Amino acid sequence: MRESLEAKKARVLEIIKIFEEEYSEADCTLEYDDVLQLLISTQLAAQCTDARVNIVTKDLYQKYTDVYAFANADELELQNDIRATGFFRNKARNIIGCCKMLIEKYDGKVPEAMEDLLQLPGVGRKTANLVRGDYFKIPGVVVDTHATRLSNKLGLTKNKEPYKIEQDLMKVVPKEYWTSFCHQLVYHGRAYCNARSPKCAICPIAHLCPQMTEK
């Protein structure tokens, strides 16, 4: 039986209620001191774990202390500095280009408008929503691998394309929870809903998961 939009919204509210108890401290696991660092760390986190990014940026942000340092960085040197995050050639080129654009168009400051963020090299909707939500406190749905997998498993979307998943989640998750819900999905994926060995038997939202209730 197909679930109505209203029923799905009600189920999401129940999931959020449990998530708020289980993961009340859920937050971005990238370590940063300012919005530029968050922007760059998020770019580095593509196809890389936050834990590894945090190891790399501990020294990186000591070496490159502001937008001007990154904009004027030697590309080969920066590649070497971020090599451990993978895809380091593209990431280095995008970071330098991004910081040059920030200086040329935004007086060296990271803008908060979605359309402005999306103009920056290496910045897509995932990065833009994370920066807007975590730093500027503007609600946004961050679709990462956890959000993609869990939102499909929970029957909140049937899409695999990040933008379509974002739109689907925006319809069923109350706006004030957009940012926190996505962080909580990450925490839940790590704690219970691991892709390889999910702990369905002890999962606190198993009764709200279609894959369990339809068995």
Short mmCIF file of C-alpha atoms in Angstrom, two decimals:
data_model
loop_
_atom_site.label_atom_id
_atom_site.label_comp_id
_atom_site.label_asym_id
_atom_site.label_seq_id
_atom_site.Cartn_x
_atom_site.Cartn_y
_atom_site.Cartn_z
CA MET A 1 0.00 0.00 0.00
CA ARG A 2 1.40 3.36 -1.05
CA GLU A 3 2.08 5.76 1.82
CA SER A 4 0.41 9.16 1.54
CA LEU A 5 2.45 12.36 1.89
CA GLU A 6 0.71 13.18 5.17
CA ALA A 7 1.42 9.72 6.57
CA LYS A 8 5.05 10.04 5.52
CA LYS A 9 5.30 13.43 7.24
CA ALA A 10 3.84 11.95 10.41
CA ARG A 11 6.31 9.06 10.29
CA VAL A 12 9.22 11.46 9.79
CA LEU A 13 8.12 13.42 12.85
CA GLU A 14 8.26 10.20 14.88
CA ILE A 15 11.74 9.47 13.51
CA ILE A 16 12.87 13.01 14.36
CA LYS A 17 11.51 12.66 17.89
CA ILE A 18 13.68 9.57 18.43
CA PHE A 19 16.68 11.12 16.68
CA GLU A 20 16.44 14.16 18.93
CA GLU A 21 16.81 11.87 21.93
CA GLU A 22 19.45 9.55 20.44
CA TYR A 23 21.57 12.16 18.67
CA SER A 24 20.85 15.45 20.42
CA GLU A 25 24.49 16.48 19.98
CA ALA A 26 24.69 15.52 16.30
CA ASP A 27 26.63 18.14 14.41
CA CYS A 28 29.04 18.51 11.52
CA THR A 29 32.08 16.35 12.29
CA LEU A 30 34.46 18.52 10.30
CA GLU A 31 36.69 20.69 12.48
CA TYR A 32 36.91 24.39 11.57
CA ASP A 33 37.42 27.82 13.12
CA ASP A 34 35.69 29.99 10.53
CA VAL A 35 33.43 29.80 7.49
CA LEU A 36 36.31 29.65 5.00
CA GLN A 37 37.76 26.62 6.76
CA LEU A 38 34.33 24.95 6.75
CA LEU A 39 33.98 25.66 3.03
CA ILE A 40 37.40 24.21 2.22
CA SER A 41 37.04 21.22 4.56
CA THR A 42 33.72 20.34 2.95
CA GLN A 43 35.36 20.41 -0.47
CA LEU A 44 38.15 18.18 0.81
CA ALA A 45 35.60 15.75 2.28
CA ALA A 46 34.35 14.71 -1.16
CA GLN A 47 35.12 10.98 -1.47
CA CYS A 48 37.00 11.18 1.84
CA THR A 49 36.13 10.67 5.50
CA ASP A 50 35.72 13.65 7.80
CA ALA A 51 38.23 12.06 10.17
CA ARG A 52 40.94 12.03 7.52
CA VAL A 53 40.10 15.58 6.44
CA ASN A 54 40.48 16.75 10.04
CA ILE A 55 43.94 15.20 10.22
CA VAL A 56 45.00 16.95 7.01
CA THR A 57 43.51 20.35 7.88
CA LYS A 58 45.17 20.48 11.29
CA ASP A 59 48.42 21.40 9.54
CA LEU A 60 46.81 22.88 6.42
CA TYR A 61 45.15 25.75 8.28
CA GLN A 62 48.36 26.52 10.12
CA LYS A 63 50.12 26.92 6.77
CA TYR A 64 47.35 28.71 4.86
CA THR A 65 45.82 31.12 7.34
CA ASP A 66 43.36 33.06 5.19
CA VAL A 67 41.69 33.37 1.80
CA TYR A 68 44.69 35.22 0.34
CA ALA A 69 47.11 32.45 1.34
CA PHE A 70 44.98 29.85 -0.45
CA ALA A 71 44.42 32.08 -3.49
CA ASN A 72 48.16 32.58 -3.89
CA ALA A 73 49.14 29.00 -3.11
CA ASP A 74 51.41 27.05 -5.44
CA GLU A 75 49.08 24.47 -6.97
CA LEU A 76 51.57 21.60 -6.90
CA GLU A 77 52.47 22.37 -3.30
CA LEU A 78 48.83 22.50 -2.28
CA GLN A 79 48.23 19.21 -4.07
CA ASN A 80 50.90 17.63 -1.92
CA ASP A 81 49.47 19.21 1.23
CA ILE A 82 46.03 17.67 0.61
CA ARG A 83 47.12 14.48 -1.16
CA ALA A 84 45.77 12.22 1.61
CA THR A 85 42.17 13.36 0.92
CA GLY A 86 42.20 11.91 -2.60
CA PHE A 87 41.36 13.64 -5.91
CA PHE A 88 43.95 16.16 -4.76
CA ARG A 89 44.62 17.67 -8.20
CA ASN A 90 41.02 18.72 -8.77
CA LYS A 91 40.60 19.77 -5.15
CA ALA A 92 43.72 21.95 -5.18
CA ARG A 93 42.68 23.63 -8.43
CA ASN A 94 39.16 24.26 -7.14
CA ILE A 95 40.30 25.59 -3.76
CA ILE A 96 42.68 28.09 -5.37
CA GLY A 97 40.04 29.11 -7.93
CA CYS A 98 37.39 29.36 -5.23
CA CYS A 99 39.51 31.64 -3.07
CA LYS A 100 40.48 33.83 -6.02
CA MET A 101 36.80 34.29 -6.83
CA LEU A 102 36.01 35.07 -3.19
CA ILE A 103 38.58 37.89 -3.34
CA GLU A 104 37.51 39.18 -6.76
CA LYS A 105 33.74 39.04 -6.29
CA TYR A 106 33.04 38.94 -2.56
CA ASP A 107 35.78 41.02 -0.94
CA GLY A 108 37.41 37.85 0.39
CA LYS A 109 34.32 36.79 2.33
CA VAL A 110 32.25 33.63 1.90
CA PRO A 111 28.75 34.61 0.71
CA GLU A 112 25.66 33.06 2.25
CA ALA A 113 23.30 33.12 -0.73
CA MET A 114 22.89 29.78 -2.49
CA GLU A 115 23.26 31.26 -5.97
CA ASP A 116 26.53 32.95 -4.96
CA LEU A 117 28.00 29.83 -3.34
CA LEU A 118 27.18 27.73 -6.40
CA GLN A 119 29.28 30.09 -8.56
CA LEU A 120 32.41 29.10 -6.64
CA PRO A 121 34.68 26.42 -8.17
CA GLY A 122 34.25 23.06 -6.46
CA VAL A 123 31.06 24.06 -4.65
CA GLY A 124 27.85 22.12 -5.28
CA ARG A 125 24.56 22.04 -3.43
CA LYS A 126 25.84 19.64 -0.76
CA THR A 127 28.70 21.97 0.19
CA ALA A 128 26.53 25.07 -0.10
CA ASN A 129 23.77 23.63 2.10
CA LEU A 130 26.29 22.51 4.71
CA VAL A 131 27.94 25.94 4.89
CA ARG A 132 24.57 27.70 4.97
CA GLY A 133 23.14 25.39 7.60
CA ASP A 134 26.09 25.00 9.95
CA TYR A 135 27.65 28.44 9.74
CA PHE A 136 24.94 30.83 8.61
CA LYS A 137 22.12 28.88 10.31
CA ILE A 138 20.02 28.88 7.15
CA PRO A 139 18.19 25.52 6.99
CA GLY A 140 19.32 23.26 4.17
CA VAL A 141 19.19 19.57 3.28
CA VAL A 142 22.68 18.11 2.93
CA VAL A 143 22.58 15.02 0.74
CA ASP A 144 25.69 12.92 1.36
CA THR A 145 26.14 9.16 1.06
CA HIS A 146 24.41 8.54 4.41
CA ALA A 147 21.41 10.70 3.49
CA THR A 148 21.16 9.01 0.09
CA ARG A 149 21.24 5.49 1.48
CA LEU A 150 19.10 6.01 4.57
CA SER A 151 16.44 8.21 2.99
CA ASN A 152 15.94 5.49 0.37
CA LYS A 153 15.92 2.73 2.97
CA LEU A 154 13.41 4.66 5.08
CA GLY A 155 11.16 5.17 2.07
CA LEU A 156 11.49 8.95 2.10
CA THR A 157 12.60 8.98 -1.53
CA LYS A 158 13.04 6.60 -4.43
CA ASN A 159 15.64 8.78 -6.10
CA LYS A 160 19.41 8.36 -6.29
CA GLU A 161 20.17 11.81 -7.69
CA PRO A 162 21.19 14.18 -4.85
CA TYR A 163 19.11 17.15 -6.04
CA LYS A 164 15.94 15.04 -6.31
CA ILE A 165 16.59 13.51 -2.87
CA GLU A 166 17.02 17.02 -1.47
CA GLN A 167 13.67 18.07 -2.92
CA ASP A 168 11.94 14.94 -1.59
CA LEU A 169 13.30 15.42 1.93
CA MET A 170 12.28 19.08 1.91
CA LYS A 171 8.67 17.95 1.38
CA VAL A 172 8.53 15.63 4.39
CA VAL A 173 11.03 17.04 6.91
CA PRO A 174 9.99 20.26 8.71
CA LYS A 175 12.23 23.14 7.63
CA GLU A 176 13.58 23.79 11.13
CA TYR A 177 15.00 20.25 11.15
CA TRP A 178 16.57 20.20 7.68
CA THR A 179 20.12 20.75 8.89
CA SER A 180 19.98 18.66 12.06
CA PHE A 181 18.11 15.76 10.43
CA CYS A 182 20.88 15.27 7.87
CA HIS A 183 23.54 15.25 10.60
CA GLN A 184 21.44 12.76 12.56
CA LEU A 185 21.19 10.48 9.52
CA VAL A 186 25.00 10.37 9.47
CA TYR A 187 25.13 9.47 13.17
CA HIS A 188 22.38 6.87 12.74
CA GLY A 189 24.17 5.33 9.77
CA ARG A 190 27.29 4.92 11.85
CA ALA A 191 25.55 3.73 15.04
CA TYR A 192 22.93 1.33 13.68
CA CYS A 193 22.29 1.43 9.95
CA ASN A 194 25.70 0.43 8.66
CA ALA A 195 25.57 -0.49 4.98
CA ARG A 196 27.38 -3.80 5.45
CA SER A 197 26.01 -4.94 8.81
CA PRO A 198 22.90 -3.03 9.91
CA LYS A 199 21.82 -3.59 13.52
CA CYS A 200 18.11 -3.81 12.71
CA ALA A 201 17.30 -5.90 15.79
CA ILE A 202 18.26 -3.07 18.15
CA CYS A 203 17.59 -0.08 15.89
CA PRO A 204 15.48 2.53 17.73
CA ILE A 205 13.52 3.39 14.57
CA ALA A 206 13.08 -0.15 13.23
CA HIS A 207 9.32 0.11 13.80
CA LEU A 208 9.28 3.15 11.51
CA CYS A 209 11.36 1.58 8.75
CA PRO A 210 9.42 0.12 5.79
CA GLN A 211 12.08 -2.52 5.22
CA MET A 212 11.35 -3.88 8.70
CA THR A 213 7.61 -3.32 8.94
CA GLU A 214 6.94 -4.90 5.54
CA LYS A 215 8.67 -8.16 6.48
#
